[in-house]
Coordinates of N, CA and C in Angstrom, one line a residue:
M946 N 99.3 74.5 99.8 CA 99.8 74.9 98.5 C 101.1 75.7 98.7
T947 N 102.1 75.3 97.9 CA 103.4 75.9 98.0 C 103.3 77.3 97.2
L948 N 103.8 78.3 97.9 CA 103.8 79.6 97.2 C 105.0 79.8 96.4
S949 N 104.9 80.5 95.3 CA 106.0 80.9 94.5 C 106.8 81.9 95.1
F950 N 108.1 81.9 94.8 CA 109.0 82.9 95.3 C 108.7 84.3 94.8
F951 N 107.9 84.4 93.7 CA 107.6 85.7 93.1 C 106.3 86.2 93.7
D952 N 105.6 85.5 94.6 CA 104.4 85.9 95.2 C 104.6 87.1 96.1
Q953 N 105.8 87.3 96.6 CA 106.1 88.4 97.5 C 106.0 89.8 96.7
F954 N 106.1 89.7 95.4 CA 106.1 91.0 94.6 C 104.7 91.3 94.1
M955 N 103.7 90.5 94.4 CA 102.3 90.8 94.0 C 101.8 91.9 94.9
S956 N 101.1 92.9 94.3 CA 100.5 93.9 95.1 C 99.4 93.4 96.0
P957 N 99.5 93.6 97.4 CA 98.5 93.0 98.3 C 97.1 93.7 98.1
T958 N 96.1 93.0 98.3 CA 94.7 93.5 98.2 C 93.9 93.2 99.5
Y959 N 93.0 94.0 99.8 CA 92.1 93.8 100.9 C 90.7 94.1 100.5
L960 N 89.8 93.1 100.5 CA 88.4 93.3 100.0 C 88.4 93.8 98.5
G961 N 89.4 93.3 97.7 CA 89.5 93.7 96.3 C 90.1 95.0 96.1
I962 N 90.6 95.7 97.1 CA 91.2 97.0 97.0 C 92.7 96.9 97.1
P963 N 93.4 97.3 96.1 CA 94.9 97.3 96.2 C 95.4 98.2 97.3
L964 N 96.4 97.6 98.0 CA 96.9 98.4 99.2 C 98.2 99.1 98.8
I965 N 98.6 99.2 97.5 CA 99.8 99.9 97.2 C 99.7 101.4 97.5
A966 N 98.5 101.9 97.4 CA 98.4 103.4 97.8 C 98.7 103.6 99.3
L967 N 98.3 102.6 100.1 CA 98.7 102.7 101.6 C 100.2 102.6 101.8
A968 N 100.8 101.7 101.0 CA 102.2 101.5 101.1 C 103.0 102.7 100.7
L969 N 102.4 103.4 99.7 CA 103.1 104.6 99.2 C 102.9 105.8 100.1
S970 N 101.8 105.8 100.9 CA 101.6 107.0 101.8 C 102.2 106.7 103.2
L971 N 102.6 105.5 103.5 CA 103.1 105.2 104.8 C 104.4 106.0 105.1
P972 N 105.4 106.1 104.1 CA 106.6 106.8 104.5 C 106.4 108.2 104.9
W973 N 105.5 108.9 104.4 CA 105.3 110.3 104.7 C 104.8 110.5 106.2
A974 N 104.2 109.4 106.7 CA 103.7 109.5 108.1 C 104.9 109.2 109.1
L975 N 106.0 108.7 108.6 CA 107.1 108.4 109.5 C 108.1 109.5 109.6
Y976 N 108.1 110.4 108.7 CA 109.1 111.5 108.7 C 108.8 112.4 109.9
P977 N 109.9 112.8 110.7 CA 109.7 113.8 111.8 C 109.4 115.2 111.2
T978 N 108.5 115.8 111.9 CA 108.1 117.2 111.4 C 109.1 118.2 112.1
P979 N 109.6 119.2 111.3 CA 110.5 120.2 111.9 C 109.8 121.0 112.9
S980 N 110.5 121.6 113.8 CA 110.0 122.5 114.8 C 110.6 123.8 114.7
A981 N 110.0 124.8 115.4 CA 110.6 126.2 115.4 C 111.6 126.4 116.5
R982 N 111.9 125.4 117.2 CA 112.9 125.6 118.3 C 114.3 125.7 117.8
W983 N 115.1 126.4 118.6 CA 116.5 126.6 118.2 C 117.3 125.3 118.3
L984 N 116.9 124.5 119.4 CA 117.6 123.2 119.6 C 116.6 122.1 119.3
N985 N 117.0 121.2 118.4 CA 116.1 120.1 118.1 C 116.6 118.8 118.7
N986 N 115.8 117.8 118.6 CA 116.3 116.5 119.1 C 117.3 115.9 118.1
R987 N 117.9 114.8 118.5 CA 119.0 114.2 117.7 C 118.5 113.7 116.3
L988 N 117.2 113.2 116.3 CA 116.7 112.7 115.0 C 116.6 113.8 114.0
L989 N 116.0 115.0 114.4 CA 115.9 116.1 113.5 C 117.2 116.7 113.1
T990 N 118.1 116.7 114.0 CA 119.5 117.2 113.7 C 120.2 116.3 112.7
L991 N 120.0 115.0 112.8 CA 120.6 114.0 111.9 C 119.9 114.2 110.5
Q992 N 118.6 114.3 110.5 CA 117.9 114.5 109.3 C 118.3 115.7 108.5
G993 N 118.4 116.8 109.3 CA 118.9 118.1 108.6 C 120.3 118.0 108.1
W994 N 121.2 117.4 108.8 CA 122.6 117.2 108.4 C 122.6 116.4 107.1
F995 N 121.8 115.3 107.1 CA 121.8 114.4 105.9 C 121.3 115.2 104.7
I996 N 120.2 115.9 104.9 CA 119.6 116.6 103.7 C 120.6 117.7 103.2
N997 N 121.2 118.4 104.1 CA 122.2 119.4 103.7 C 123.4 118.8 102.9
R998 N 123.9 117.7 103.4 CA 125.0 117.1 102.8 C 124.7 116.5 101.4
F999 N 123.5 115.9 101.3 CA 123.1 115.3 100.1 C 122.8 116.4 99.0
T1000 N 122.1 117.5 99.5 CA 121.8 118.5 98.5 C 123.1 119.2 98.0
Q1001 N 124.1 119.4 98.9 CA 125.3 120.0 98.4 C 126.0 119.1 97.4
Q1002 N 126.0 117.8 97.7 CA 126.7 116.8 96.8 C 126.0 116.7 95.5
L1003 N 124.7 116.8 95.5 CA 123.9 116.6 94.3 C 123.9 117.8 93.4
L1004 N 123.8 119.0 94.0 CA 123.7 120.2 93.2 C 125.1 120.8 92.9
L1005 N 126.2 120.2 93.3 CA 127.5 120.7 93.0 C 127.8 120.9 91.6
P1006 N 127.5 119.9 90.7 CA 127.8 120.1 89.3 C 126.8 120.9 88.5
L1007 N 125.7 121.3 89.1 CA 124.6 122.0 88.4 C 124.8 123.5 88.5
N1008 N 124.4 124.2 87.5 CA 124.5 125.7 87.5 C 123.2 126.2 88.3
P1009 N 123.2 127.4 88.7 CA 122.1 127.9 89.5 C 120.7 127.7 89.0
A1010 N 120.5 127.5 87.6 CA 119.2 127.3 87.1 C 118.7 125.9 87.5
G1011 N 119.6 125.0 87.8 CA 119.2 123.6 88.2 C 118.9 123.5 89.7
H1012 N 119.2 124.5 90.4 CA 119.0 124.4 91.9 C 117.5 124.5 92.3
K1013 N 116.7 124.9 91.3 CA 115.2 124.9 91.6 C 114.7 123.4 91.8
W1014 N 115.5 122.5 91.4 CA 115.0 121.1 91.5 C 115.5 120.5 92.9
A1015 N 116.1 121.2 93.7 CA 116.7 120.7 95.0 C 115.6 120.0 95.8
V1016 N 114.5 120.7 96.0 CA 113.4 120.2 96.9 C 112.8 118.9 96.3
L1017 N 112.6 118.9 95.0 CA 112.1 117.7 94.3 C 113.0 116.5 94.4
F1018 N 114.3 116.7 94.2 CA 115.2 115.6 94.2 C 115.4 115.1 95.6
M1019 N 115.4 116.0 96.6 CA 115.6 115.6 98.0 C 114.4 114.8 98.5
S1020 N 113.2 115.3 98.1 CA 112.0 114.6 98.5 C 111.9 113.2 97.9
L1021 N 112.3 113.1 96.6 CA 112.3 111.8 95.9 C 113.3 110.9 96.5
M1022 N 114.5 111.4 96.9 CA 115.5 110.6 97.5 C 115.0 110.0 98.8
L1023 N 114.5 110.8 99.7 CA 114.0 110.3 101.0 C 112.8 109.3 100.8
F1024 N 112.0 109.6 99.8 CA 110.8 108.7 99.6 C 111.3 107.3 99.1
L1025 N 112.2 107.3 98.2 CA 112.7 106.0 97.7 C 113.5 105.2 98.7
I1026 N 114.3 105.9 99.5 CA 115.0 105.3 100.6 C 114.1 104.6 101.6
T1027 N 113.1 105.4 102.0 CA 112.1 104.9 103.0 C 111.3 103.7 102.4
L1028 N 110.9 103.8 101.2 CA 110.2 102.6 100.6 C 111.1 101.4 100.5
N1029 N 112.3 101.6 100.1 CA 113.2 100.4 99.9 C 113.5 99.8 101.3
M1030 N 113.7 100.7 102.3 CA 114.1 100.1 103.6 C 112.9 99.5 104.3
L1031 N 111.7 100.0 104.1 CA 110.5 99.4 104.7 C 110.2 98.0 104.0
G1032 N 110.6 97.9 102.8 CA 110.4 96.6 102.1 C 111.3 95.5 102.6
L1033 N 112.3 95.8 103.4 CA 113.2 94.8 104.0 C 112.6 94.2 105.3
L1034 N 111.6 94.8 105.8 CA 110.9 94.3 107.0 C 110.1 93.0 106.7
P1035 N 109.9 92.1 107.6 CA 109.1 90.9 107.3 C 107.7 91.3 107.1
Y1036 N 107.0 90.5 106.3 CA 105.6 90.6 106.0 C 105.2 92.0 105.5
T1037 N 106.1 92.6 104.7 CA 105.8 93.9 104.1 C 105.9 93.8 102.6
F1038 N 105.4 94.8 101.9 CA 105.4 94.9 100.4 C 106.3 96.1 100.0
T1039 N 107.1 95.8 99.0 CA 108.0 96.9 98.5 C 107.4 97.4 97.2
P1040 N 106.9 98.6 97.2 CA 106.3 99.1 95.9 C 107.3 99.3 94.8
T1041 N 108.6 99.6 95.2 CA 109.6 99.9 94.2 C 110.1 98.6 93.5
T1042 N 109.5 97.5 93.8 CA 109.8 96.3 93.0 C 108.9 96.2 91.8
Q1043 N 107.9 97.1 91.7 CA 107.0 97.1 90.6 C 107.5 98.1 89.5
L1044 N 107.7 97.5 88.3 CA 108.3 98.3 87.2 C 107.3 99.4 86.8
S1045 N 106.0 99.2 87.0 CA 105.1 100.3 86.6 C 105.3 101.5 87.5
L1046 N 105.5 101.3 88.8 CA 105.7 102.5 89.7 C 107.0 103.2 89.4
N1047 N 108.0 102.4 89.2 CA 109.3 103.1 88.9 C 109.3 103.8 87.5
M1048 N 108.6 103.3 86.5 CA 108.5 104.0 85.3 C 107.6 105.2 85.4
A1049 N 106.6 105.2 86.3 CA 105.8 106.3 86.6 C 106.5 107.4 87.2
L1050 N 107.6 107.1 87.9 CA 108.5 108.1 88.5 C 109.5 108.6 87.5
A1051 N 110.1 107.7 86.7 CA 111.2 108.0 85.9 C 110.8 108.8 84.6
V1052 N 109.7 108.3 84.0 CA 109.3 108.9 82.7 C 108.9 110.4 82.8
P1053 N 108.1 110.8 83.7 CA 107.7 112.3 83.8 C 108.9 113.1 84.1
L1054 N 109.8 112.7 85.1 CA 110.9 113.5 85.5 C 111.9 113.6 84.3
W1055 N 112.2 112.5 83.6 CA 113.1 112.5 82.5 C 112.5 113.4 81.4
L1056 N 111.2 113.3 81.1 CA 110.6 114.1 80.1 C 110.6 115.6 80.4
A1057 N 110.5 115.9 81.7 CA 110.6 117.3 82.2 C 112.0 117.9 81.9
T1058 N 113.1 117.1 82.1 CA 114.4 117.6 81.8 C 114.6 117.8 80.3
V1059 N 114.0 116.9 79.5 CA 114.2 117.0 78.0 C 113.4 118.3 77.5
I1060 N 112.2 118.5 78.1 CA 111.4 119.6 77.7 C 112.1 120.9 78.1
I1061 N 112.7 120.9 79.3 CA 113.4 122.1 79.7 C 114.6 122.5 78.7
G1062 N 115.3 121.4 78.3 CA 116.4 121.6 77.4 C 115.9 122.1 76.1
L1063 N 114.9 121.6 75.5 CA 114.3 122.0 74.2 C 113.8 123.4 74.3
R1064 N 113.3 123.8 75.5 CA 112.7 125.2 75.6 C 113.8 126.2 75.8
N1065 N 114.8 125.9 76.6 CA 115.8 126.9 77.0 C 116.9 127.0 76.0
Q1066 N 117.4 125.9 75.5 CA 118.5 125.8 74.6 C 118.3 124.8 73.5
P1067 N 117.4 125.0 72.6 CA 117.0 124.0 71.6 C 118.2 123.5 70.8
T1068 N 119.1 124.5 70.4 CA 120.2 124.1 69.5 C 121.1 123.1 70.2
I1069 N 121.5 123.4 71.5 CA 122.4 122.5 72.2 C 121.7 121.2 72.5
A1070 N 120.4 121.2 72.8 CA 119.7 120.0 73.1 C 119.7 119.1 71.9
L1071 N 119.4 119.6 70.8 CA 119.4 118.8 69.5 C 120.8 118.5 69.1
G1072 N 121.8 119.3 69.5 CA 123.1 119.0 69.1 C 123.7 117.8 69.8
H1073 N 123.1 117.4 70.9 CA 123.5 116.1 71.5 C 123.2 114.9 70.7
L1074 N 122.3 115.0 69.7 CA 122.0 113.9 68.9 C 123.0 113.6 67.8
L1075 N 123.9 114.6 67.6 CA 124.9 114.5 66.5 C 126.2 115.0 67.0
P1076 N 127.2 114.1 67.4 CA 128.5 114.6 67.8 C 129.2 115.4 66.8
E1077 N 130.0 116.3 67.2 CA 130.8 117.2 66.3 C 131.8 116.4 65.6
G1078 N 132.0 116.7 64.3 CA 133.0 116.0 63.5 C 132.6 114.7 63.0
T1079 N 131.3 114.4 63.0 CA 130.8 113.1 62.4 C 130.9 113.1 60.9
P1080 N 131.5 112.0 60.3 CA 131.5 111.9 58.9 C 130.1 111.9 58.3
T1081 N 129.9 112.5 57.1 CA 128.6 112.7 56.5 C 127.9 111.3 56.3
P1082 N 128.5 110.3 55.9 CA 127.7 109.0 55.7 C 127.1 108.5 57.0
L1083 N 127.8 108.8 58.1 CA 127.3 108.2 59.4 C 126.3 109.1 60.1
I1084 N 126.0 110.3 59.6 CA 125.1 111.2 60.2 C 123.7 110.6 60.5
P1085 N 123.0 110.0 59.5 CA 121.7 109.4 59.8 C 121.7 108.3 60.8
V1086 N 122.8 107.4 60.7 CA 122.9 106.3 61.7 C 123.1 106.8 63.1
L1087 N 124.0 107.8 63.3 CA 124.3 108.3 64.6 C 123.1 109.0 65.2
I1088 N 122.3 109.7 64.4 CA 121.1 110.4 64.9 C 120.1 109.4 65.4
I1089 N 119.9 108.3 64.7 CA 119.0 107.2 65.1 C 119.5 106.6 66.4
I1090 N 120.8 106.3 66.5 CA 121.4 105.7 67.7 C 121.3 106.6 68.9
E1091 N 121.6 107.9 68.7 CA 121.5 108.8 69.8 C 120.1 109.0 70.3
T1092 N 119.1 109.0 69.3 CA 117.7 109.2 69.7 C 117.3 108.0 70.5
I1093 N 117.7 106.8 70.1 CA 117.3 105.6 70.8 C 117.9 105.6 72.2
S1094 N 119.1 106.0 72.3 CA 119.8 106.1 73.7 C 119.1 107.1 74.5
L1095 N 118.6 108.2 73.9 CA 117.9 109.2 74.7 C 116.6 108.7 75.2
L1096 N 115.8 108.0 74.3 CA 114.5 107.5 74.7 C 114.6 106.3 75.7
I1097 N 115.7 105.6 75.7 CA 115.8 104.4 76.6 C 116.3 104.8 78.0
R1098 N 116.6 106.1 78.3 CA 117.0 106.5 79.6 C 116.0 106.2 80.7
P1099 N 114.7 106.6 80.5 CA 113.8 106.4 81.6 C 113.5 104.9 81.8
L1100 N 113.6 104.1 80.7 CA 113.5 102.6 80.9 C 114.7 102.1 81.7
A1101 N 115.9 102.6 81.4 CA 117.0 102.1 82.2 C 116.9 102.5 83.7
L1102 N 116.4 103.7 84.0 CA 116.1 104.1 85.3 C 115.2 103.2 86.1
G1103 N 114.1 102.9 85.5 CA 113.1 102.0 86.1 C 113.5 100.6 86.2
V1104 N 114.1 100.1 85.2 CA 114.5 98.7 85.2 C 115.7 98.5 86.2
R1105 N 116.6 99.4 86.3 CA 117.7 99.3 87.2 C 117.2 99.2 88.7
L1106 N 116.3 100.1 89.1 CA 115.8 100.0 90.4 C 115.0 98.8 90.7
T1107 N 114.2 98.4 89.7 CA 113.3 97.2 89.9 C 114.2 95.9 90.0
A1108 N 115.2 95.8 89.1 CA 116.0 94.6 89.0 C 116.8 94.4 90.3
N1109 N 117.4 95.5 90.7 CA 118.3 95.3 91.9 C 117.5 94.9 93.1
L1110 N 116.4 95.6 93.4 CA 115.6 95.2 94.5 C 114.9 93.9 94.4
T1111 N 114.5 93.5 93.2 CA 113.9 92.2 93.1 C 114.9 91.1 93.3
A1112 N 116.1 91.3 92.7 CA 117.1 90.2 92.8 C 117.5 90.1 94.3
G1113 N 117.6 91.2 95.0 CA 118.0 91.1 96.4 C 117.0 90.4 97.3
H1114 N 115.7 90.7 97.0 CA 114.6 90.1 97.8 C 114.6 88.6 97.5
L1115 N 114.7 88.2 96.2 CA 114.7 86.8 95.9 C 115.9 86.0 96.5
L1116 N 117.0 86.6 96.5 CA 118.2 86.0 97.1 C 118.0 85.8 98.6
I1117 N 117.5 86.8 99.3 CA 117.2 86.7 100.7 C 116.2 85.6 101.0
Q1118 N 115.2 85.5 100.2 CA 114.2 84.4 100.4 C 114.7 83.0 100.1
L1119 N 115.6 82.9 99.1 CA 116.2 81.6 98.8 C 117.1 81.2 99.9
I1120 N 117.9 82.1 100.4 CA 118.9 81.7 101.5 C 118.1 81.4 102.8
A1121 N 117.1 82.2 103.1 CA 116.3 82.0 104.3 C 115.6 80.6 104.2
T1122 N 115.1 80.3 103.0 CA 114.4 79.0 102.9 C 115.4 77.8 103.0
A1123 N 116.6 78.0 102.5 CA 117.7 77.0 102.6 C 118.1 76.8 104.1
A1124 N 118.2 77.9 104.8 CA 118.6 77.8 106.2 C 117.5 77.1 107.0
F1125 N 116.2 77.4 106.7 CA 115.1 76.7 107.4 C 115.0 75.2 107.1
V1126 N 115.3 74.9 105.9 CA 115.2 73.4 105.5 C 116.4 72.7 106.1
L1127 N 117.6 73.3 106.1 CA 118.8 72.6 106.6 C 118.9 72.5 108.1
L1128 N 118.1 73.3 108.8 CA 118.3 73.3 110.3 C 118.1 72.0 110.9
P1129 N 117.1 71.2 110.6 CA 116.9 69.8 111.3 C 117.9 68.8 110.7
L1130 N 118.4 69.0 109.5 CA 119.3 68.0 108.8 C 120.7 68.3 109.1
M1131 N 121.2 69.5 108.9 CA 122.6 69.8 109.1 C 122.7 71.2 109.9
P1132 N 122.6 71.1 111.2 CA 122.6 72.4 112.0 C 123.8 73.3 111.7
T1133 N 124.9 72.7 111.6 CA 126.1 73.5 111.4 C 126.0 74.3 110.1
V1134 N 125.6 73.6 109.0 CA 125.5 74.3 107.7 C 124.4 75.3 107.8
A1135 N 123.3 75.0 108.5 CA 122.2 76.0 108.7 C 122.7 77.2 109.4
I1136 N 123.5 77.1 110.4 CA 124.0 78.3 111.1 C 124.9 79.1 110.2
L1137 N 125.8 78.5 109.4 CA 126.6 79.2 108.5 C 125.7 79.9 107.4
T1138 N 124.6 79.3 107.0 CA 123.7 79.9 106.1 C 123.0 81.1 106.7
A1139 N 122.7 81.0 108.0 CA 122.0 82.1 108.7 C 123.0 83.3 108.8
I1140 N 124.3 83.0 109.0 CA 125.2 84.1 109.1 C 125.4 84.8 107.7
L1141 N 125.4 83.9 106.6 CA 125.4 84.5 105.3 C 124.1 85.3 105.0
L1142 N 123.0 84.9 105.5 CA 121.7 85.6 105.4 C 121.8 87.0 106.1
F1143 N 122.4 87.0 107.3 CA 122.6 88.3 108.0 C 123.5 89.2 107.2
L1144 N 124.6 88.7 106.7 CA 125.5 89.6 105.9 C 124.8 90.1 104.6
L1145 N 124.0 89.2 104.0 CA 123.3 89.6 102.8 C 122.2 90.7 103.1
T1146 N 121.6 90.6 104.3 CA 120.6 91.6 104.7 C 121.3 93.0 104.9
L1147 N 122.5 93.0 105.5 CA 123.2 94.2 105.6 C 123.6 94.8 104.2
L1148 N 123.9 93.9 103.3 CA 124.2 94.3 101.9 C 123.0 94.9 101.3
E1149 N 121.8 94.3 101.5 CA 120.6 94.8 100.9 C 120.2 96.2 101.5
I1150 N 120.5 96.4 102.7 CA 120.2 97.7 103.3 C 121.1 98.8 102.6
A1151 N 122.3 98.4 102.3 CA 123.2 99.4 101.6 C 122.7 99.5 100.1
V1152 N 122.2 98.4 99.5 CA 121.7 98.5 98.1 C 120.5 99.4 98.1
A1153 N 119.6 99.2 99.1 CA 118.4 100.0 99.1 C 118.7 101.5 99.1
M1154 N 119.7 101.9 99.9 CA 120.0 103.3 99.9 C 120.8 103.8 98.7
I1155 N 121.7 102.9 98.2 CA 122.5 103.3 97.0 C 121.6 103.4 95.8
Q1156 N 120.7 102.5 95.6 CA 119.8 102.5 94.4 C 118.9 103.8 94.4
A1157 N 118.5 104.2 95.5 CA 117.7 105.5 95.6 C 118.6 106.6 95.2
Y1158 N 119.8 106.6 95.7 CA 120.8 107.7 95.4 C 121.1 107.7 93.9
V1159 N 121.3 106.5 93.3 CA 121.7 106.4 91.9 C 120.5 106.9 91.0
F1160 N 119.3 106.6 91.4 CA 118.1 107.0 90.7 C 118.1 108.6 90.6
V1161 N 118.2 109.2 91.7 CA 118.2 110.7 91.8 C 119.4 111.3 91.1
L1162 N 120.6 110.6 91.3 CA 121.8 111.2 90.7 C 121.8 111.2 89.2
L1163 N 121.2 110.1 88.6 CA 121.1 110.1 87.1 C 120.1 111.1 86.6
L1164 N 119.1 111.3 87.4 CA 118.1 112.4 87.0 C 118.8 113.8 87.0
S1165 N 119.7 114.0 88.0 CA 120.4 115.3 88.1 C 121.4 115.4 86.9
L1166 N 122.0 114.3 86.5 CA 122.9 114.4 85.4 C 122.1 114.7 84.1
Y1167 N 120.9 114.1 83.9 CA 120.1 114.4 82.8 C 119.7 115.9 82.8
L1168 N 119.4 116.4 84.0 CA 119.1 117.8 84.1 C 120.3 118.7 83.8
Q1169 N 121.5 118.2 84.2 CA 122.7 119.0 83.9 C 122.9 119.2 82.4
E1170 N 122.6 118.2 81.6 CA 122.7 118.4 80.2 C 121.8 119.4 79.5
N1171 N 120.7 119.7 80.2 CA 119.7 120.5 79.6 C 119.5 121.9 80.3
V1172 N 120.3 122.3 81.2 CA 120.1 123.6 81.8 C 121.4 124.3 81.6

């Protein structure tokens, strides 16, 4: 029976038990644990440098009230990068290709930023729904449009991450299938297709990291509006 290209995005099960929980817990087992030594190994040094640089870049536009989110944003960034990178390995499952998981990450965090804005500065938070200097006849229409754009933010976060990873995995599978089929028929074309597949894999590695960064960066921008 020929498998569909979309079968790779189905959550694997074992004895009727979904293994997505195992896939979500695997990244935490791969992170190196910090030590109390003054001199660490190269992996811990590289990890610390990356965390420091990313935290500085992410929190640069935020005021001190938003710096409390540094640990959460950094943990989410590492978690998403690891999930996306592990999903590029053969015979693995990528949980971040599931829209339900991405929405479960995006909606609570977006809602937390909105609640913080309504609690700390309700006038400014509600003022975002109506730009200054709006003509009176357009006020009801603009309020509806701004409210819809506010509510669609978590959907855009989840769909962006899901669509980019799903499209990349589908393209890799299509090109790999083409290279496999063309190998006995046209070896030269198959070799060129394999080279294209290698370059596409490098691109997907970059996309896996960039999409995790964009996800967290947009959350930090939403937080910036409300603190």
